[in-house]
PDB file of C-alpha atoms and ligand atoms in Angstrom:
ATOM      1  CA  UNK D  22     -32.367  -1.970  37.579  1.00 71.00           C
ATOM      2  CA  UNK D  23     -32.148  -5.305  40.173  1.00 93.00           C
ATOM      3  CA  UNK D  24     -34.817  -4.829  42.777  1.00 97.00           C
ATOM      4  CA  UNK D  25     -38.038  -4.784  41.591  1.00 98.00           C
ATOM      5  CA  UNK D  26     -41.150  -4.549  44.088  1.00 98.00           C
ATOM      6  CA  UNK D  27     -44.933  -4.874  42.188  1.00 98.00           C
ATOM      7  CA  UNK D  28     -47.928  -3.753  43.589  1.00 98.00           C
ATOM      8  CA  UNK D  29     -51.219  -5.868  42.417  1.00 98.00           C
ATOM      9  CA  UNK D  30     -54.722  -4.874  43.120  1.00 97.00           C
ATOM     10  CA  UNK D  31     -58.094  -6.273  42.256  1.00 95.00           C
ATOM     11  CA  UNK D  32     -57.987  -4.925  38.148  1.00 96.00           C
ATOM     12  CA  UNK D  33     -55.029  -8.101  37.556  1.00 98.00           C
ATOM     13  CA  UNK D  34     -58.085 -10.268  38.260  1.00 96.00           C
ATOM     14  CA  UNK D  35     -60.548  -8.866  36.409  1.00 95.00           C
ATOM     15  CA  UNK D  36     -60.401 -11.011  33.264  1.00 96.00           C
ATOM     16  CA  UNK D  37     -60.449 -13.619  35.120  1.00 97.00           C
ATOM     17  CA  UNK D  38     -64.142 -12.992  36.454  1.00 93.00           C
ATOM     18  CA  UNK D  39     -63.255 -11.771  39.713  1.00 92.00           C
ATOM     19  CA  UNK D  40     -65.284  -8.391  40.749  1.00 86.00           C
ATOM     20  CA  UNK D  41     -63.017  -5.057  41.390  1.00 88.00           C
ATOM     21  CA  UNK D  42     -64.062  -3.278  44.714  1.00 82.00           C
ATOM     22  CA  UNK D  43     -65.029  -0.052  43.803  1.00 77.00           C
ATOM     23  CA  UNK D  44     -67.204  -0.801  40.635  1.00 69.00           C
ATOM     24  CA  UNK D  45     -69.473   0.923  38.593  1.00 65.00           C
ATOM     25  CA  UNK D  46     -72.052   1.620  40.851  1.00 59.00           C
ATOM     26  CA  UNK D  47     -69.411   1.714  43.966  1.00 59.00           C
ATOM     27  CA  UNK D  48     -70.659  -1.948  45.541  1.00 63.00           C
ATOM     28  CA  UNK D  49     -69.040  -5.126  45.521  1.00 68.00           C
ATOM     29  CA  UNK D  50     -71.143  -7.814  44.421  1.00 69.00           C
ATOM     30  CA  UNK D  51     -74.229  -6.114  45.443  1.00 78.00           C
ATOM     31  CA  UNK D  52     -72.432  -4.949  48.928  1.00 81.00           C
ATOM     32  CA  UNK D  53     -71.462  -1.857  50.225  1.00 83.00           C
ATOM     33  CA  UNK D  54     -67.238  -2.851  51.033  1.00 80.00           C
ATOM     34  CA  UNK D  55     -68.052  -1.434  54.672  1.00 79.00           C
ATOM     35  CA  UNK D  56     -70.659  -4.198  55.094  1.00 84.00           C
ATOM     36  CA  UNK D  57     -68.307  -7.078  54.715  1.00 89.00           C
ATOM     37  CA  UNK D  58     -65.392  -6.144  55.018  1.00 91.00           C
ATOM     38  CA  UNK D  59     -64.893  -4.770  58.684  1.00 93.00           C
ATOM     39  CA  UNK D  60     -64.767  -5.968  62.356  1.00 94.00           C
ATOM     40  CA  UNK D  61     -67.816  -4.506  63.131  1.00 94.00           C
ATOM     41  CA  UNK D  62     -69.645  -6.060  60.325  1.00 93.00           C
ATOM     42  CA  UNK D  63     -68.261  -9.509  61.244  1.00 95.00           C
ATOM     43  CA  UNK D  64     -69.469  -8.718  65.273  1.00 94.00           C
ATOM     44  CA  UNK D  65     -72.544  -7.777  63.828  1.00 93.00           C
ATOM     45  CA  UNK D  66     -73.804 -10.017  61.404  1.00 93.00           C
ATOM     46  CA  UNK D  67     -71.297 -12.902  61.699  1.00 95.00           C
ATOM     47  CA  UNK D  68     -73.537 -15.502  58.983  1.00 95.00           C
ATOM     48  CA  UNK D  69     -73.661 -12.707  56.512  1.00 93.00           C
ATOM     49  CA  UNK D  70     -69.948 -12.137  56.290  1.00 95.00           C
ATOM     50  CA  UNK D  71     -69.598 -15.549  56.291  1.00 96.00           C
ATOM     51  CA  UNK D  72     -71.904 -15.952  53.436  1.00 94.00           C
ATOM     52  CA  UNK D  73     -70.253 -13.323  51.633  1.00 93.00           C
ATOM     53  CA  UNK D  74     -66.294 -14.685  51.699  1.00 95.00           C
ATOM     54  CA  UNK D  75     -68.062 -18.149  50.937  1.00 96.00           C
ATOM     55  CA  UNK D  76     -69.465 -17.326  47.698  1.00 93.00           C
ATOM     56  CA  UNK D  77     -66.018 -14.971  46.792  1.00 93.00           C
ATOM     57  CA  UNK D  78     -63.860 -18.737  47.234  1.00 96.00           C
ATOM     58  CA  UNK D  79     -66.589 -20.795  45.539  1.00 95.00           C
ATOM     59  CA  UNK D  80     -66.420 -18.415  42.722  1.00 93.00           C
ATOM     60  CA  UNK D  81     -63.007 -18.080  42.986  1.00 96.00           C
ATOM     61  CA  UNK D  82     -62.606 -22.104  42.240  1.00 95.00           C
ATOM     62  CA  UNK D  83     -63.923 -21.758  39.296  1.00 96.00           C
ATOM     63  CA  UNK D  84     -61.449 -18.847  38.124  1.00 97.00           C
ATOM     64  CA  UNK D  85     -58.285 -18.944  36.534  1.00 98.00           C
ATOM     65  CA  UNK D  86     -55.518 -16.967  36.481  1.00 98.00           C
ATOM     66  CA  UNK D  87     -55.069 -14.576  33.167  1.00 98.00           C
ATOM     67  CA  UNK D  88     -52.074 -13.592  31.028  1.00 98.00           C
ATOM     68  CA  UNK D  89     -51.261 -10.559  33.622  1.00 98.00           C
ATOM     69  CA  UNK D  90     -50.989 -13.365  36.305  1.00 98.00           C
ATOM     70  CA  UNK D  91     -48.661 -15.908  33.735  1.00 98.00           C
ATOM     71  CA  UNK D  92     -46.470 -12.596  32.920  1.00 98.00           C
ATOM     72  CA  UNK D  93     -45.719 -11.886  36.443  1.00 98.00           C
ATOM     73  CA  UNK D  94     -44.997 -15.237  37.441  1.00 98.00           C
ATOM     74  CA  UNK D  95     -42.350 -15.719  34.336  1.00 98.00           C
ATOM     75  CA  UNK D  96     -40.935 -12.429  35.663  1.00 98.00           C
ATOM     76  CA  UNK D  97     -40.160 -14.149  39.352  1.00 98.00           C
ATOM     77  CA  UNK D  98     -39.203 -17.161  37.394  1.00 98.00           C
ATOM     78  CA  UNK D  99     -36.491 -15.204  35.111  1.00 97.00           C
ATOM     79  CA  UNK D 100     -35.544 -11.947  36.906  1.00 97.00           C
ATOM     80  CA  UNK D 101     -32.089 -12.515  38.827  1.00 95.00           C
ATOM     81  CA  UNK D 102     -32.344  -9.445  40.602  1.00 96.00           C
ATOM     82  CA  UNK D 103     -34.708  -8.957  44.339  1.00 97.00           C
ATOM     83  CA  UNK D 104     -38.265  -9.152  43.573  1.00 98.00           C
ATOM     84  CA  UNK D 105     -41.153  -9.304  45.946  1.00 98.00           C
ATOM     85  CA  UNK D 106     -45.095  -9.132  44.048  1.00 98.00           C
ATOM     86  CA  UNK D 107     -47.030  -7.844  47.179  1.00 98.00           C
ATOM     87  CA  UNK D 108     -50.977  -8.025  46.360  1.00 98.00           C
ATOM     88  CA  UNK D 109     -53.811  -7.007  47.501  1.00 98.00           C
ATOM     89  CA  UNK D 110     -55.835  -9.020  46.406  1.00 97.00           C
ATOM     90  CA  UNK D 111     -57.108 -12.134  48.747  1.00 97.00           C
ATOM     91  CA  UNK D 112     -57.804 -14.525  45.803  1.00 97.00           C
ATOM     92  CA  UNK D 113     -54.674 -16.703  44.755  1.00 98.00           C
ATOM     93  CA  UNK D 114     -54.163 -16.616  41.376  1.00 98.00           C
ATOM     94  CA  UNK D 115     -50.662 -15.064  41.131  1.00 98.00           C
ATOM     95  CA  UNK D 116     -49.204 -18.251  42.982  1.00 98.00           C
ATOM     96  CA  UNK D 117     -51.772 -20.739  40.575  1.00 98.00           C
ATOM     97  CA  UNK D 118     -50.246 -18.824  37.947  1.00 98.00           C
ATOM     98  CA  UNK D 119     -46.957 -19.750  39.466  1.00 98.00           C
ATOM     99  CA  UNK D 120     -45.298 -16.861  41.076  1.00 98.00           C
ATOM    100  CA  UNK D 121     -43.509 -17.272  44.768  1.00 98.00           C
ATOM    101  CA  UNK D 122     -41.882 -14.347  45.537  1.00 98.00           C
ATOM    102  CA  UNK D 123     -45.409 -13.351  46.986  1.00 98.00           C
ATOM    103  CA  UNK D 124     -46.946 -11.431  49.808  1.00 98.00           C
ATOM    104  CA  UNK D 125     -50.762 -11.359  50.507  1.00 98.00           C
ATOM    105  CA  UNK D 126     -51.021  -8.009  52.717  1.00 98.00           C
ATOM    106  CA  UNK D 127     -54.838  -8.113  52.943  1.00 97.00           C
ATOM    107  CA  UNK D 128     -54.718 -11.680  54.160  1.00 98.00           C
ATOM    108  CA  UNK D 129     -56.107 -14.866  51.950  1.00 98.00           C
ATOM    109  CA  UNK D 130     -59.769 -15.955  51.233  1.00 97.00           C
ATOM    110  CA  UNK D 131     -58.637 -19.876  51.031  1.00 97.00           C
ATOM    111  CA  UNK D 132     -57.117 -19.176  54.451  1.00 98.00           C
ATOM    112  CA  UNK D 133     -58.999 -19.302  57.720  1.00 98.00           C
ATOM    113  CA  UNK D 134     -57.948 -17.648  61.124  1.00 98.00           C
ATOM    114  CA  UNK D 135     -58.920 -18.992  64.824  1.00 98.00           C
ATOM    115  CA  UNK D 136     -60.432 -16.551  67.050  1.00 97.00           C
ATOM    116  CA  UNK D 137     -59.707 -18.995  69.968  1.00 98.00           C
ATOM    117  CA  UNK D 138     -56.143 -19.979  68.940  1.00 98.00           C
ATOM    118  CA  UNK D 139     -54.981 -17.419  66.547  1.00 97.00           C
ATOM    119  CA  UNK D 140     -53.528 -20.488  63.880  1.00 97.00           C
ATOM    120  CA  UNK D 141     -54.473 -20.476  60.194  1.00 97.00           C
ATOM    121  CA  UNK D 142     -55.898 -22.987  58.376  1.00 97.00           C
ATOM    122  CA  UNK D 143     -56.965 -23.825  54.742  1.00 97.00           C
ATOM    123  CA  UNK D 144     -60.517 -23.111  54.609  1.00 95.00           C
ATOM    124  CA  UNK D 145     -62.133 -26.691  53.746  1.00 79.00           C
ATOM    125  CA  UNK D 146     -66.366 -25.811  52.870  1.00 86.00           C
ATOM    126  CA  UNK D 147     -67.942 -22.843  54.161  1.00 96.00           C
ATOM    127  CA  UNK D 148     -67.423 -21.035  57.081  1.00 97.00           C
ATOM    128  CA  UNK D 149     -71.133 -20.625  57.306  1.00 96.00           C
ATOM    129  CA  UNK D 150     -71.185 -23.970  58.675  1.00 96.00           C
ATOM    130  CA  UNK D 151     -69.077 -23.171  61.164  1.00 95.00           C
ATOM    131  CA  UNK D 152     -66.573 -25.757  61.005  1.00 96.00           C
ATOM    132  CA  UNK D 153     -64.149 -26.522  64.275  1.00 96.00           C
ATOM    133  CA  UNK D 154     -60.650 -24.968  64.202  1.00 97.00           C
ATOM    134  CA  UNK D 155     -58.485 -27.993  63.143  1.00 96.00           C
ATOM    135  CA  UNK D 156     -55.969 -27.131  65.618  1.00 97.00           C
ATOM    136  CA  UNK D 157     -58.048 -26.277  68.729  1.00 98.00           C
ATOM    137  CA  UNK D 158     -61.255 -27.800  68.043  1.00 97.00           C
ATOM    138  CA  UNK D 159     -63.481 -24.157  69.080  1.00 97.00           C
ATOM    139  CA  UNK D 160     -65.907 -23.381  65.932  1.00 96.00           C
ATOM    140  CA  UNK D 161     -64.756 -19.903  65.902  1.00 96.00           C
ATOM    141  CA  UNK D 162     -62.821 -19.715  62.633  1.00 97.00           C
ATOM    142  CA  UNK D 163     -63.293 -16.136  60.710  1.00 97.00           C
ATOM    143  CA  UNK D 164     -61.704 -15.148  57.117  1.00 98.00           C
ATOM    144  CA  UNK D 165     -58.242 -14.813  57.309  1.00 98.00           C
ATOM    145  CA  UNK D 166     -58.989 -11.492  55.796  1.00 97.00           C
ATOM    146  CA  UNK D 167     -57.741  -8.285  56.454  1.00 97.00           C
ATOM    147  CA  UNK D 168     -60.516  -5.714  57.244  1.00 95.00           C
ATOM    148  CA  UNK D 169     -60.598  -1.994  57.118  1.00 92.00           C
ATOM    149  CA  UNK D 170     -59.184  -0.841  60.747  1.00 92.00           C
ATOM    150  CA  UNK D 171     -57.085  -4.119  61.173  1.00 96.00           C
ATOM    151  CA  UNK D 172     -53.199  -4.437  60.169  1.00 96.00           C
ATOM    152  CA  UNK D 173     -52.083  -5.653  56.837  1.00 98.00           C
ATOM    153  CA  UNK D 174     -49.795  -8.518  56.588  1.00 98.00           C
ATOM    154  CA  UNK D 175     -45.813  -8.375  56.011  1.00 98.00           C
ATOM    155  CA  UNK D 176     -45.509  -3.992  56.644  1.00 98.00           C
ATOM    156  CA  UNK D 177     -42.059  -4.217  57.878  1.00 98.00           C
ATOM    157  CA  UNK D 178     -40.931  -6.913  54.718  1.00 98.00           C
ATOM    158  CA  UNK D 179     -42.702  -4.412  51.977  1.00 98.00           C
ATOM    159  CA  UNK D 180     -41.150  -1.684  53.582  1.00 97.00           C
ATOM    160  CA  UNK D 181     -37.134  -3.063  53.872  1.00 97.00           C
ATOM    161  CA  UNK D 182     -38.064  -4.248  49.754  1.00 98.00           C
ATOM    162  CA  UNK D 183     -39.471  -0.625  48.992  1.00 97.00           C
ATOM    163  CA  UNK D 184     -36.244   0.882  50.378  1.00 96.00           C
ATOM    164  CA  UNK D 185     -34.156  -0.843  48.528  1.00 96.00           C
ATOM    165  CA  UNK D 186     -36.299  -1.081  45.467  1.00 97.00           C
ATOM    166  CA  UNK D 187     -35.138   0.400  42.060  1.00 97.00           C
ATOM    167  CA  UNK D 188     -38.204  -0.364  40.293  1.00 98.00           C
ATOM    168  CA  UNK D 189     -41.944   0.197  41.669  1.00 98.00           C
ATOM    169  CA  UNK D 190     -44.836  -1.320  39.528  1.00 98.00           C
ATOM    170  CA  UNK D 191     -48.774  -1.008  40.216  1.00 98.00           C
ATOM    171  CA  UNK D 192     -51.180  -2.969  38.896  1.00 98.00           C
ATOM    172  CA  UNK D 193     -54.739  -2.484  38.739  1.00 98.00           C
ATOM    173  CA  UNK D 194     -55.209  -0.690  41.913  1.00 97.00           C
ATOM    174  CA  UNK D 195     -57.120   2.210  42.192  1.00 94.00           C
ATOM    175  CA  UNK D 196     -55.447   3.789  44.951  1.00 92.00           C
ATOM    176  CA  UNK D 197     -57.894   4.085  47.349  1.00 90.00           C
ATOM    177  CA  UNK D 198     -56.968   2.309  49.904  1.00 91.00           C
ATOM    178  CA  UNK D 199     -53.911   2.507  52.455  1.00 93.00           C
ATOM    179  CA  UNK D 200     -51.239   1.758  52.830  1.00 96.00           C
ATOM    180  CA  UNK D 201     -51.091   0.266  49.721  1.00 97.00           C
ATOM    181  CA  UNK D 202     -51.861   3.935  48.424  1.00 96.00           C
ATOM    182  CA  UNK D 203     -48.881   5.253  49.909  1.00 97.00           C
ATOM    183  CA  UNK D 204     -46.103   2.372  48.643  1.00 98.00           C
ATOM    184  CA  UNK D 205     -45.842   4.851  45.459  1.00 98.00           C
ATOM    185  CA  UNK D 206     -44.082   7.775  47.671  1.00 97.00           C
ATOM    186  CA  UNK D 207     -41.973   5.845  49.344  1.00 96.00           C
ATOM    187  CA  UNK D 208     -40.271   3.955  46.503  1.00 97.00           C
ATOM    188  CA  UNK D 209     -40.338   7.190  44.522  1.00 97.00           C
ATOM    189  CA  UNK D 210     -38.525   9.138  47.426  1.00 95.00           C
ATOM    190  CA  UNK D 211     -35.822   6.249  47.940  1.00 93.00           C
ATOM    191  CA  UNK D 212     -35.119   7.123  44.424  1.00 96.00           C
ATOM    192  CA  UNK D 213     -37.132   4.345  42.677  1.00 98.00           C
ATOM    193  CA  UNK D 214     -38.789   4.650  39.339  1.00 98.00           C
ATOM    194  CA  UNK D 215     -42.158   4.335  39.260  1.00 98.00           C
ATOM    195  CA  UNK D 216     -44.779   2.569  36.738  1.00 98.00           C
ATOM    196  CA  UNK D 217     -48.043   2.101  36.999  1.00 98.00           C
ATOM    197  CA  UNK D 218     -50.260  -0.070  34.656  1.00 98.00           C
ATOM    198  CA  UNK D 219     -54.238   0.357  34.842  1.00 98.00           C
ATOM    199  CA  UNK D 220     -57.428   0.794  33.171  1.00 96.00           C
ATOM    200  CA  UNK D 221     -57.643   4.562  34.076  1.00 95.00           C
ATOM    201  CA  UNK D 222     -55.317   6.771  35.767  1.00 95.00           C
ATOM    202  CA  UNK D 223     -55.603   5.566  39.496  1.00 93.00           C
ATOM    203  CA  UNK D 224     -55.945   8.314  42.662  1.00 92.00           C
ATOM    204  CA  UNK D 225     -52.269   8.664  42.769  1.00 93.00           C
ATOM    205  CA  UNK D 226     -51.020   8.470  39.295  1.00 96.00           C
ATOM    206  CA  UNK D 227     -49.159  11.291  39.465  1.00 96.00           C
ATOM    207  CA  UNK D 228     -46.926  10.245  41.953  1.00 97.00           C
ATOM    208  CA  UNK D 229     -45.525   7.766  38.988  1.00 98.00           C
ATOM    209  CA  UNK D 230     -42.860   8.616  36.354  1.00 98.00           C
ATOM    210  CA  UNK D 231     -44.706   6.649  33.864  1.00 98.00           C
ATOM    211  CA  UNK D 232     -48.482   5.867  33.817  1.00 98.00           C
ATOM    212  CA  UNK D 233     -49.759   3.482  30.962  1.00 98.00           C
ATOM    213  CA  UNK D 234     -53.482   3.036  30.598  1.00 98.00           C
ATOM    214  CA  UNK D 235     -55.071  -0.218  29.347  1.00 98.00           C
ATOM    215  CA  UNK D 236     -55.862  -3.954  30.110  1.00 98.00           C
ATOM    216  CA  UNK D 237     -53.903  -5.452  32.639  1.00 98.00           C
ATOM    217  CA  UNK D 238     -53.375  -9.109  30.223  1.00 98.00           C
ATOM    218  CA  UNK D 239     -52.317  -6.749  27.062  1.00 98.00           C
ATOM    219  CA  UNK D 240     -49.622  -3.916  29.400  1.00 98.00           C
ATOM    220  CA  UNK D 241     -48.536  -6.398  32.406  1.00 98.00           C
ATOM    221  CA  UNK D 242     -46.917  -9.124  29.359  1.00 98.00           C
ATOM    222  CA  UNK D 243     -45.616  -6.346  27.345  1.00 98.00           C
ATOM    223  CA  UNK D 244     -44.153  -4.412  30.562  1.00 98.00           C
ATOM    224  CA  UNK D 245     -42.410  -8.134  31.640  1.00 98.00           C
ATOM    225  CA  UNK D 246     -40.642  -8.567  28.143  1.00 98.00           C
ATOM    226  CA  UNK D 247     -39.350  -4.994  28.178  1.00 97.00           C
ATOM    227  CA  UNK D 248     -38.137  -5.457  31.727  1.00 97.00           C
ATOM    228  CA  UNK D 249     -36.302  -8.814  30.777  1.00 97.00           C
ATOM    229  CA  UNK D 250     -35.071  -7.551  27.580  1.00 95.00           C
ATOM    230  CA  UNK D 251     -32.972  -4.833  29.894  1.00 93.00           C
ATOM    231  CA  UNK D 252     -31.658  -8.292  31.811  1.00 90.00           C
ATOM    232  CA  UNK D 253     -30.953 -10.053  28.424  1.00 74.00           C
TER     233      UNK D 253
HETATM  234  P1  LIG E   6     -60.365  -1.350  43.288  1.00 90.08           P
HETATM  235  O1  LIG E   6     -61.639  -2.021  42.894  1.00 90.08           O
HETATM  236  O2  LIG E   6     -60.448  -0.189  44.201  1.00 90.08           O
HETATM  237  O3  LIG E   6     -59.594  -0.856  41.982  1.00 90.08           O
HETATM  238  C1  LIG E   6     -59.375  -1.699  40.880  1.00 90.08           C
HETATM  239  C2  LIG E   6     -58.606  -0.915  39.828  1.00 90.08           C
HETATM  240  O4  LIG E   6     -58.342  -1.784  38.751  1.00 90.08           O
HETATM  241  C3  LIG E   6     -59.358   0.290  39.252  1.00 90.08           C
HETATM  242  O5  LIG E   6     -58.496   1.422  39.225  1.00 90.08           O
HETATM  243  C4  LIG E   6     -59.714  -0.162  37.828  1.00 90.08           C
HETATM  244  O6  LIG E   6     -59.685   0.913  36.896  1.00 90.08           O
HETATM  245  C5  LIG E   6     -58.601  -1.138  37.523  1.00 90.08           C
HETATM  246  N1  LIG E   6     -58.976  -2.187  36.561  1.00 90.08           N
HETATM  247  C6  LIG E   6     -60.165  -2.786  36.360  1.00 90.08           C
HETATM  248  N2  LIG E   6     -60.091  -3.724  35.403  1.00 90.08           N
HETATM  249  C7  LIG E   6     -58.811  -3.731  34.965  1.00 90.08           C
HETATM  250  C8  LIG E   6     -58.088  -4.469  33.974  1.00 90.08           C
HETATM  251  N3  LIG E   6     -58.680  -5.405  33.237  1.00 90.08           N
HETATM  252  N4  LIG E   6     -56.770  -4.203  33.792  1.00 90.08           N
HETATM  253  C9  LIG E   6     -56.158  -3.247  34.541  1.00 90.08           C
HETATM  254  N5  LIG E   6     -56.779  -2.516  35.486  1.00 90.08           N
HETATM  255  C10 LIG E   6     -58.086  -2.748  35.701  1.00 90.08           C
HETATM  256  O7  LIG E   6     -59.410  -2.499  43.860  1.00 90.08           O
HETATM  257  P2  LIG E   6     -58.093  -2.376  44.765  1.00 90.08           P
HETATM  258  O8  LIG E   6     -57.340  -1.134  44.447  1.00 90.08           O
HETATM  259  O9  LIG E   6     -57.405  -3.669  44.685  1.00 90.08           O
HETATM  260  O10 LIG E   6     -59.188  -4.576  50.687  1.00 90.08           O
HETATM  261  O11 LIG E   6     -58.739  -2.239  46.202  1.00 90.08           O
HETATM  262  C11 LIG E   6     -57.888  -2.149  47.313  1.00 90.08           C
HETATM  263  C12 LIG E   6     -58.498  -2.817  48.520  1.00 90.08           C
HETATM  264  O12 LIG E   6     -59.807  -2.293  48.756  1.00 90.08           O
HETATM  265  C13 LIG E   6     -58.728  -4.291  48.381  1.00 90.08           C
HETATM  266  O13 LIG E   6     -57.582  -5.073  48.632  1.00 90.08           O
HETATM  267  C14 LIG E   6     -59.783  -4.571  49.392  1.00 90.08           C
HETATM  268  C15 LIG E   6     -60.677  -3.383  49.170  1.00 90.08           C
HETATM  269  O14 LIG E   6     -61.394  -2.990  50.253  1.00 90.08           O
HETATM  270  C16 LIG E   6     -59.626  -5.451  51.606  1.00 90.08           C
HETATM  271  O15 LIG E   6     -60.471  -6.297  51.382  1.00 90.08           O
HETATM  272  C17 LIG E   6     -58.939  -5.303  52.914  1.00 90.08           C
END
């Protein structure tokens, strides 16, 4: 077992105060995900997205990562084999927590992307304001977020690690959304075994070998110790 890829998705973050997507009563903090999270919502009601992905990295200043985020850091820090953590999640508490061998596929909410210049910038205050680009100047920054219809971040890297990967782990992800959804088959085709690690049983849990239900800071440090206890 030496190549290890790990899916994260919004349930890592949890415990540490951060909403999941599809909650309860299916909206994220009081928003439908369609609202906020597309192209067309950003054409269409430019302050209100802004608004939105402002309050997400105020509140997300005031998070901290949790023991899910610590265990999979310590994994990158001790594993000697490949390992690439490819999240989901736009929030950075898997690199606060310490981890580096780290992919954001649905971009980063302390990131900011020119619409005039296509460079990225850390986001410093609120977009609402509409701050200038620090590179060109043109006030036309938007999330560096990846929306539903848009391309996710770093396809053909995940892809070359899921080929080549022994060991497939997701992590509080529902699997709802692609292609994140579909990382499972692939790894489990190329011969890889599969784990997942949630609350519930996620939309694809039967594509895994071994599906364990429960909090992601109680399974994620347990998983890491069994993994380097095979290393040991
Ligand atoms: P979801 O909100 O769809 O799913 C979160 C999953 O985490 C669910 O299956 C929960 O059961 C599980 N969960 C909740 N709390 C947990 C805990 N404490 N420990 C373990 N698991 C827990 O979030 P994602 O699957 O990440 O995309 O959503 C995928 C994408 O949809 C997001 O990246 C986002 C969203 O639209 C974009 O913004 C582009």
């Amino acid at each position: 077992m030496d190549n290890i890829v790990v899916l994260t998705g919004a349930g890592i973050s949890a415990e540490s105060g951060l909403a999941t997507f599809r909650g309860p009563e299916g909206l994220w903090e009081g928003h439908r995900v369609e609202d906020v999270a597309t192209p067309e919502a950003f054409a269409r009601d430019p302050e209100l997205v802004h608004r939105f992905y402002d309050a997400r990295r105020a509140q997300l200043a005031q998070a901290q990562p949790n023991r899910a985020h610590e265990a999979l850091a310590y994994l990158d820090a001790e594993w000697d084999g490949e390992l690439l953590i490819v999240t989901q999640n736009v929030d950075d508490l898997h690199e606060r927590a310490g981890a580096r061998r780290l992919l954001h596929m649905h971009g980063e909410l302390t990131n900011a992307l020119c619409l005039n210049c296509a460079e990225r910038s850390p986001v410093a205050g609120d977009l609402a304001d509409t701050p200038p680009c620090p590179w060109c100047r043109a006030p036309e920054l938007r999330p560096d977020i990846v929306w539903f219809g848009e391309m996710p971040y770093g396809l053909d890297r995940i892809e070359e690690a899921l080929m080549r990967a022994d060991l497939f782990v997701s992590i509080g992800t529902s699997g709802a959304v692609y292609p994140a959804a579909g990382f499972v088959q692939s790894a489990r085709y190329r011969g890889a075994h599969c784990v997942e690690l949630n609350l519930e049983p996620s939309q694809g849990s039967s594509f895994f070998h071994d599906s364990r239900q429960g909090a992601a800071s109680d399974l994620v440090p347990a998983f890491v110790d069994e993994l380097l206890d095979t290393q040991a």
